[in-house]
C-alpha positions as MATLAB code, in Angstrom:
seq = 'XXXXXXXXXXXXXXXXXXXXXXXXXXXXXXXXXXXXXXXXXXXXXXXXXXXXXXXXXXXXXXXXXXXXXXXXXXXXXXXXXXXXXXXXXXXXXXXXXXXXXXXXXXXXXXXXXXXXXXXXXXXXXXXXXXXXXXXXXXXXXXXXXXXXXXXXXXXXXXXXXXXXXXXXXXXXXXXXXXXXXXXXXXXXXXXXXXXXXXXXXXXXXXXXXXXXXXXXXXXXXXXXXXXXXXXXXXXXXXXXXXXXXXXXXXXXXXXXXXXXXXXXXXXXXXXXXXXXXXXXXXXXXXXXXXXXXXXXXXXXXXXXXXXXXXXXXXXXXXXXXXXXXXXXXXXXXXXXXXXXXXXXXXXXXXXXXXXXXXXXXXXXXXXXXXXXXXXXXXXXXXXXXXXXXXXXXXXXXXXXXXXXXXXXXXXXXXXXXXXXXXXXXXXXXXXXXXXXXXXXXXXXXXXXXXXXXXXXXXXXXXXXXXXXXXXXXXXXX';
ca = [
      27.492  -54.580  -60.795;
      24.747  -52.352  -61.959;
      22.079  -50.208  -60.340;
      20.735  -50.906  -56.892;
      18.346  -54.052  -56.654;
      16.676  -52.442  -53.869;
      13.089  -50.909  -53.781;
      14.700  -47.652  -53.661;
      16.949  -46.818  -56.499;
      18.939  -43.606  -55.613;
      19.092  -40.801  -58.372;
      22.471  -40.447  -59.824;
      24.764  -37.508  -58.644;
      25.416  -35.147  -61.532;
      28.846  -34.457  -60.836;
      29.871  -32.451  -63.976;
      26.627  -30.272  -63.792;
      27.489  -29.291  -60.218;
      31.159  -28.377  -61.096;
      29.911  -26.487  -64.467;
      27.145  -24.420  -62.836;
      28.711  -21.127  -62.214;
      26.261  -20.561  -59.145;
      28.245  -23.264  -57.195;
      31.110  -21.555  -55.399;
      31.985  -23.848  -52.467;
      31.907  -27.689  -52.387;
      32.745  -28.955  -48.978;
      33.689  -32.662  -48.908;
      32.797  -34.244  -45.368;
      32.275  -37.763  -43.787;
      34.221  -40.118  -41.551;
      38.074  -40.382  -41.223;
      39.573  -42.620  -43.948;
      37.071  -42.650  -46.481;
      38.952  -40.813  -49.184;
      37.816  -37.172  -48.611;
      41.264  -35.649  -49.762;
      41.416  -37.579  -52.694;
      37.654  -36.907  -53.654;
      38.424  -33.107  -53.070;
      41.560  -32.945  -55.293;
      39.971  -34.899  -57.939;
      36.836  -32.621  -58.289;
      39.581  -29.688  -58.187;
      41.525  -31.144  -61.097;
      38.330  -31.908  -63.030;
      36.656  -28.372  -62.378;
      39.759  -26.656  -63.384;
      40.086  -28.655  -66.696;
      36.549  -27.618  -67.293;
      37.195  -24.054  -67.303;
      36.919  -22.904  -63.711;
      39.291  -21.158  -61.379;
      39.615  -23.494  -58.423;
      41.333  -23.623  -55.099;
      41.491  -26.863  -52.928;
      41.741  -26.339  -49.091;
      42.863  -29.374  -47.508;
      43.252  -30.062  -43.576;
      45.114  -33.225  -43.958;
      48.299  -33.383  -42.484;
      49.639  -36.399  -44.236;
      50.383  -33.853  -47.264;
      49.036  -36.581  -49.727;
      47.413  -33.723  -51.840;
      50.527  -32.076  -52.471;
      52.332  -34.928  -53.657;
      49.598  -35.970  -55.888;
      49.641  -32.470  -57.470;
      53.368  -32.674  -57.777;
      53.965  -29.840  -55.355;
      56.864  -30.357  -52.731;
      54.655  -28.909  -50.022;
      51.458  -26.974  -49.229;
      51.110  -24.016  -46.676;
      48.591  -21.268  -45.636;
      48.921  -19.784  -49.200;
      47.370  -21.036  -52.371;
      49.844  -22.607  -54.775;
      49.337  -22.918  -58.576;
      49.157  -26.563  -59.680;
      51.075  -27.076  -62.914;
      49.799  -29.144  -65.866;
      46.310  -28.221  -65.091;
      44.315  -25.474  -66.819;
      45.109  -22.438  -69.279;
      48.480  -22.495  -70.792;
      49.046  -26.116  -69.778;
      48.235  -29.526  -71.121;
      45.733  -30.060  -68.747;
      42.602  -28.813  -70.282;
      40.781  -25.929  -71.772;
      40.916  -22.770  -69.369;
      40.721  -22.660  -65.697;
      43.336  -22.680  -63.146;
      43.949  -25.126  -60.033;
      45.407  -23.802  -56.978;
      45.945  -25.766  -53.534;
      46.615  -24.934  -50.101;
      47.010  -26.826  -46.803;
      45.590  -24.947  -43.331;
      48.211  -24.108  -40.985;
      45.812  -23.436  -37.950;
      48.090  -21.327  -36.128;
      49.262  -19.071  -38.777;
      45.362  -18.668  -39.894;
      44.711  -17.678  -35.895;
      47.603  -15.163  -36.008;
      46.345  -13.511  -39.278;
      42.966  -12.895  -37.300;
      44.791  -11.415  -34.176;
      47.037   -9.080  -36.712;
      44.068   -8.046  -38.830;
      41.910   -7.072  -35.767;
      44.193   -5.703  -32.921;
      46.884   -2.965  -33.300;
      50.350   -3.588  -33.657;
      51.278   -3.369  -30.059;
      48.560   -5.456  -28.970;
      48.736   -8.039  -31.515;
      52.497   -8.564  -30.357;
      51.314   -8.905  -26.761;
      48.784  -11.560  -27.617;
      51.020  -13.524  -29.970;
      54.021  -13.736  -27.473;
      51.128  -14.767  -24.760;
      51.894  -18.420  -23.470;
      48.417  -19.162  -23.184;
      47.476  -17.952  -26.568;
      50.571  -19.998  -28.151;
      48.604  -23.247  -26.559;
      45.365  -22.308  -27.597;
      46.294  -21.403  -31.357;
      48.254  -24.638  -31.671;
      45.923  -27.225  -30.199;
      42.752  -26.238  -28.424;
      39.795  -28.708  -29.018;
      37.725  -27.091  -31.833;
      40.561  -24.512  -33.073;
      41.257  -26.583  -36.336;
      37.646  -26.679  -37.236;
      37.071  -23.189  -36.388;
      40.056  -21.881  -38.287;
      39.142  -24.123  -41.238;
      36.014  -22.028  -41.446;
      37.789  -18.670  -40.857;
      40.106  -19.618  -43.888;
      37.066  -20.569  -46.142;
      35.619  -17.205  -45.135;
      38.725  -15.309  -45.937;
      38.898  -17.198  -49.414;
      35.397  -16.641  -50.528;
      35.653  -12.764  -49.334;
      38.629  -12.316  -51.591;
      36.445  -13.437  -54.576;
      39.445  -14.505  -56.311;
      38.303  -18.126  -57.290;
      35.298  -19.323  -59.035;
      34.998  -22.486  -56.944;
      36.621  -23.525  -53.476;
      36.653  -27.173  -52.565;
      37.063  -27.763  -48.853;
      38.610  -31.009  -47.537;
      37.292  -31.201  -43.962;
      39.399  -32.027  -40.946;
      39.888  -35.739  -40.116;
      37.532  -35.540  -36.979;
      36.756  -38.366  -34.748;
      33.119  -37.555  -35.721;
      32.108  -35.883  -39.190;
      29.671  -33.686  -36.885;
      32.554  -32.000  -35.172;
      33.293  -29.849  -38.399;
      30.037  -28.124  -37.958;
      29.893  -28.000  -33.918;
      33.557  -26.702  -33.464;
      33.198  -23.121  -34.636;
      30.346  -22.528  -32.334;
      31.725  -24.256  -29.379;
      34.989  -22.105  -29.721;
      33.182  -18.955  -30.115;
      30.969  -19.846  -27.254;
      34.065  -20.437  -25.144;
      35.665  -16.990  -26.210;
      33.059  -15.192  -25.173;
      31.350  -17.272  -22.451;
      30.974  -16.905  -18.756;
      34.294  -18.002  -17.786;
      36.086  -15.691  -20.255;
      34.092  -12.957  -18.745;
      34.915  -13.814  -15.250;
      38.773  -13.703  -16.124;
      38.155  -10.508  -17.970;
      36.567   -8.790  -14.817;
      39.961   -7.508  -13.255;
      41.066   -5.625  -16.539;
      37.255   -4.340  -16.879;
      37.386   -2.839  -13.253;
      41.271   -1.739  -13.243;
      43.025   -0.273  -10.616;
      42.748   -0.307   -6.671;
      39.026   -0.319   -6.926;
      38.887   -3.229   -8.657;
      41.318   -5.283   -6.644;
      38.984   -4.339   -3.623;
      35.829   -5.404   -5.543;
      37.813   -8.716   -6.614;
      38.712   -9.281   -3.014;
      35.215   -9.075   -1.987;
      33.654  -11.385   -4.409;
      36.165  -13.373   -6.287;
      39.106  -14.110   -3.857;
      37.682  -17.533   -3.243;
      37.156  -18.459   -6.998;
      40.685  -16.993   -7.938;
      42.417  -19.013   -5.312;
      40.481  -22.188   -6.553;
      41.418  -21.488  -10.012;
      44.995  -21.112   -9.285;
      45.175  -24.470   -7.464;
      43.432  -26.088  -10.526;
      45.530  -24.065  -13.280;
      48.500  -22.885  -11.287;
      49.121  -19.336  -10.739;
      51.365  -18.653  -13.776;
      48.812  -20.199  -16.281;
      45.866  -17.995  -14.565;
      48.222  -14.943  -14.976;
      48.729  -15.820  -18.673;
      45.045  -16.382  -19.242;
      43.975  -13.211  -17.583;
      46.603  -11.333  -19.546;
      45.598  -12.846  -22.706;
      41.811  -12.139  -22.092;
      42.645   -8.631  -21.400;
      44.280   -8.012  -24.590;
      41.918   -9.965  -26.497;
      38.846   -7.962  -24.877;
      37.891   -6.103  -28.039;
      38.235   -9.284  -30.385;
      35.720  -11.994  -28.603;
      32.741  -10.452  -30.200;
      34.295  -11.024  -33.656;
      34.921  -14.662  -33.139;
      31.399  -15.467  -32.570;
      30.119  -12.851  -35.310;
      32.468  -14.440  -37.899;
      31.487  -17.966  -36.992;
      27.764  -17.237  -37.350;
      28.667  -15.417  -40.625;
      30.511  -18.709  -41.830;
      27.587  -20.669  -40.701;
      25.352  -18.712  -42.855;
      27.754  -19.033  -45.584;
      27.411  -22.641  -45.426;
      23.736  -22.597  -45.844;
      23.980  -20.182  -48.803;
      22.421  -21.552  -52.359;
      26.099  -21.280  -53.731;
      27.556  -24.041  -51.188;
      27.112  -27.798  -51.824;
      27.939  -30.537  -49.490;
      29.104  -33.878  -50.749;
      29.102  -36.573  -48.026;
      31.833  -39.263  -48.862;
      31.962  -42.632  -47.496;
      33.021  -46.184  -48.110;
      30.397  -49.209  -48.662;
      31.343  -50.442  -45.325;
      28.379  -50.218  -42.229;
      30.416  -47.655  -39.758;
      31.295  -45.208  -42.624;
      27.475  -45.566  -44.044;
      26.307  -45.063  -40.683;
      28.187  -41.851  -40.017;
      27.268  -40.728  -43.620;
      23.401  -40.902  -42.753;
      23.914  -39.151  -39.551;
      25.475  -36.218  -41.244;
      22.796  -36.346  -43.954;
      20.148  -35.608  -41.265;
      22.546  -33.196  -39.371;
      22.614  -31.225  -42.788;
      19.086  -31.386  -43.136;
      18.364  -30.159  -39.595;
      20.689  -27.194  -40.299;
      19.153  -26.177  -43.685;
      22.636  -26.792  -45.577;
      22.447  -27.878  -48.957;
      23.502  -31.425  -49.822;
      24.374  -32.532  -53.433;
      24.761  -36.006  -52.621;
      27.059  -39.164  -51.392;
      29.973  -40.371  -53.087;
      30.495  -43.650  -52.134;
      34.436  -44.803  -52.585;
      36.314  -48.111  -52.734;
      33.139  -49.919  -54.562;
      34.452  -53.442  -55.694;
      33.263  -54.579  -59.160;
      33.649  -57.605  -61.306;
      34.083  -58.208  -64.949;
      32.403  -61.563  -64.578;
      29.509  -61.056  -62.221;
      27.430  -63.558  -64.126;
      29.241  -66.199  -62.379;
      27.884  -66.180  -58.853;
      29.840  -67.006  -55.743;
      27.925  -70.384  -55.217;
      28.474  -71.508  -58.648;
      32.142  -70.452  -58.402;
      32.458  -72.333  -55.136;
      30.616  -75.479  -56.283;
      33.008  -75.767  -59.442;
      36.038  -75.225  -57.371;
      35.064  -78.121  -54.982;
      34.616  -80.319  -57.729;
      37.843  -79.554  -59.206;
      39.643  -80.015  -56.006;
      37.678  -83.619  -55.018;
      37.758  -85.090  -58.424;
      34.402  -86.031  -57.933;
      31.194  -84.916  -59.320;
      33.009  -83.738  -62.673;
      36.092  -85.914  -63.753;
      35.617  -85.971  -67.546;
      38.077  -84.078  -69.705;
      35.130  -82.015  -71.143;
      33.703  -81.288  -67.791;
      37.079  -80.326  -66.410;
      37.619  -77.749  -69.392;
      34.190  -76.476  -68.915;
      35.236  -75.668  -65.410;
      38.271  -73.849  -66.342;
      36.415  -71.835  -68.884;
      34.257  -70.726  -65.987;
      37.537  -69.593  -64.273;
      38.789  -68.108  -67.167;
      35.934  -66.196  -67.385;
      35.928  -65.170  -63.477;
      39.561  -63.820  -64.050;
      38.996  -61.943  -67.059;
      37.597  -58.661  -66.872;
      34.468  -57.476  -69.234;
      35.577  -55.216  -72.037;
      36.982  -51.927  -70.811;
      36.532  -52.850  -67.254;
      39.594  -52.323  -65.184;
      41.153  -54.875  -62.989;
      40.519  -53.995  -59.398;
      42.510  -56.868  -57.486;
      41.472  -59.518  -55.051;
      39.246  -58.417  -52.269;
      41.141  -60.545  -49.896;
      44.026  -58.212  -50.779;
      42.528  -55.271  -48.676;
      43.050  -51.578  -49.727;
      45.930  -49.104  -49.627;
      46.045  -46.084  -47.141;
      43.854  -44.383  -49.857;
      41.437  -46.973  -50.090;
      42.334  -48.704  -53.518;
      42.971  -52.114  -54.052;
      46.862  -53.523  -53.992;
      48.094  -54.476  -57.261;
      47.562  -57.704  -58.557;
      51.228  -58.449  -60.105;
      54.180  -59.843  -58.665;
      57.419  -58.351  -58.615;
      58.539  -60.202  -61.716;
      55.617  -58.156  -63.623;
      53.287  -61.293  -64.125;
      49.906  -61.576  -63.060;
      49.281  -63.629  -59.696;
      46.002  -64.967  -61.110;
      47.695  -66.216  -64.368;
      47.904  -70.008  -64.522;
      50.671  -69.731  -67.263;
      52.849  -67.697  -64.643;
      54.190  -70.993  -63.694;
      55.132  -72.261  -67.002;
      52.039  -74.241  -67.675;
      50.432  -74.097  -71.091;
      46.533  -74.817  -70.287;
      45.766  -75.941  -73.612;
      49.056  -78.183  -73.945;
      48.322  -79.646  -70.624;
      45.141  -81.134  -71.504;
      45.509  -81.887  -75.279;
      45.287  -85.712  -76.026;
      47.435  -87.148  -78.621;
      46.107  -89.353  -81.645;
      45.790  -92.508  -79.073;
      43.573  -90.366  -76.754;
      46.311  -90.203  -74.338;
      47.884  -86.886  -73.178;
      51.352  -85.976  -74.560;
      54.286  -86.550  -72.269;
      54.701  -88.485  -68.842;
      53.955  -85.387  -66.749;
      50.657  -84.829  -68.205;
      48.592  -86.019  -64.983;
      50.837  -83.800  -62.783;
      50.331  -80.914  -65.171;
      46.687  -81.678  -65.384;
      46.460  -81.694  -61.528;
      48.470  -78.303  -61.348;
      46.030  -76.910  -63.685;
      43.044  -78.050  -61.703;
      44.380  -76.556  -58.423;
      45.177  -73.018  -60.165;
      41.666  -73.097  -61.704;
      40.142  -73.974  -58.337;
      41.868  -71.099  -56.779;
      40.761  -68.565  -59.331;
      37.268  -69.645  -58.718;
      37.614  -69.062  -54.955;
      39.200  -65.861  -55.570;
      36.021  -64.941  -57.775;
      33.663  -66.185  -55.105;
      35.159  -63.849  -52.471;
      35.042  -60.720  -54.825;
      31.125  -61.483  -55.607;
      30.450  -62.125  -51.726;
      32.301  -58.812  -50.971;
      30.207  -57.292  -53.815;
      26.955  -58.461  -52.395;
      27.982  -57.429  -48.787;
      28.683  -53.795  -50.148;
      25.327  -53.566  -51.995;
      23.294  -54.653  -48.852;
      25.279  -52.084  -46.795;
      24.429  -49.401  -49.461;
      20.848  -50.441  -49.962;
      20.231  -49.996  -46.174;
      21.572  -46.219  -46.680;
      19.272  -45.928  -49.633;
      16.302  -47.219  -48.079;
      16.711  -44.645  -44.942;
      17.565  -41.732  -47.644;
      16.277  -42.576  -50.986;
      16.168  -38.782  -51.849;
      20.231  -38.676  -51.696;
      21.753  -38.968  -55.217;
      24.781  -41.017  -55.334;
      28.015  -41.380  -57.166;
      29.798  -44.933  -57.110;
      33.503  -44.804  -57.560;
      35.189  -48.258  -58.180;
      38.195  -49.054  -56.419;
      41.566  -48.453  -58.255;
      44.203  -51.044  -58.781;
      46.913  -48.969  -57.187;
      47.171  -45.833  -54.888;
      46.394  -42.282  -56.123;
      49.727  -40.520  -56.522;
      49.660  -38.187  -59.222;
      47.401  -36.112  -61.509;
      46.578  -38.904  -63.845;
      45.230  -40.892  -60.755;
      43.125  -37.858  -59.727;
      41.949  -37.505  -63.351;
      40.589  -41.481  -63.249;
      38.978  -40.858  -59.813;
      37.407  -37.573  -61.576;
      36.078  -39.422  -64.577;
      34.527  -42.291  -62.191;
      32.896  -39.654  -60.057;
      31.431  -37.936  -63.056;
      30.140  -41.265  -64.383;
      28.543  -41.889  -61.226;
      28.749  -45.646  -61.288;
      31.937  -48.114  -61.146;
      33.940  -48.687  -64.174;
      32.800  -52.401  -65.537;
      29.406  -52.095  -63.628;
];
């Protein structure tokens, strides 16, 4: 599969130029859930470190796949050095790679400890409402991801920060949530709850009895008296910090708009994922945030794309029906077509059957059986294709089982042709979906990443993804 055949051919995404540019300080990988953001972020981090940069990858993926692929037992809120990558290791010239996984509650605790005195900080941390808020309030994870990004950037310890955004239902939540939480923490509801603490004493209670008793009674019924008291205590303790949440949210939003930040929208060649990608591209433009391009993961390819799906299906039907083509030379020709379909082009990686589906990370399932043989190989069943159809001196096949062997080969060949037809149909469907996106956004640079034959579970797999990202088109295309 080569370049797009549509009228709008997107420009290639120059990944290495982006990683090598010292002005690039933050790369944000965003997109719908399940499209490979974590793997993409990790692969970018590995490649950047091995090209000489000091990199930290911040993931919000609770599945801990990033730690496993980098050979780390576990990740937490503190950056950890990845062995085998960068200076002094076998991973390349210069650079370092660090990785961390956001601990949402711990990040919130750090904010409290940094902006409140010791006694007040302890009161906040022990408050039941704060514990619920910091552990799972809507938007907290996205807000804390931005807080942690701001902390990392302020320290200036890394040349490049790569962010793997949270697995939200909608990718747009990543940009909206910090503002939502900031608005909540200094909004009207919080100001009302803060009124008793601000007025104070008996005068305050008399004032409340006049104007707020009805509202407080209603809130007590809705929230429960105990929860309302916890909230009011929390609000009183956090009074001096509320403005800081909004201020930092605004500062991080400006950081995302800065020239040193680059957004990569990650998608799969599927309608829903590319529709979400299109929404995100438009939102980034509306918020004046710098978009570097689109990473299109899990693209199917074939090393025998000269054989169309239609021709492969027609040949398979001929073999199965024994109708139109029934001469020996004709059958041999069909088998040659099947062999062309089954054999990848020189240098191309086998990517498996499209009907086999994908793994959790979006890569194709292996095409080998447990005995180590290729399930597409006709000789796996002990059939020698050449021997099965070689005539003897009298023009007859050798051995009494020649007709049966010939029928087995025909069936296997027809199966290979049908598998190839399925693969070509998947490729055509993905190309149409891609072309619809590029027709809407022809200015967006694209890097296509071919599906791997197995799961990404180590540094070698991340390097392979990085090479494909840098190439910009699927291997074998």
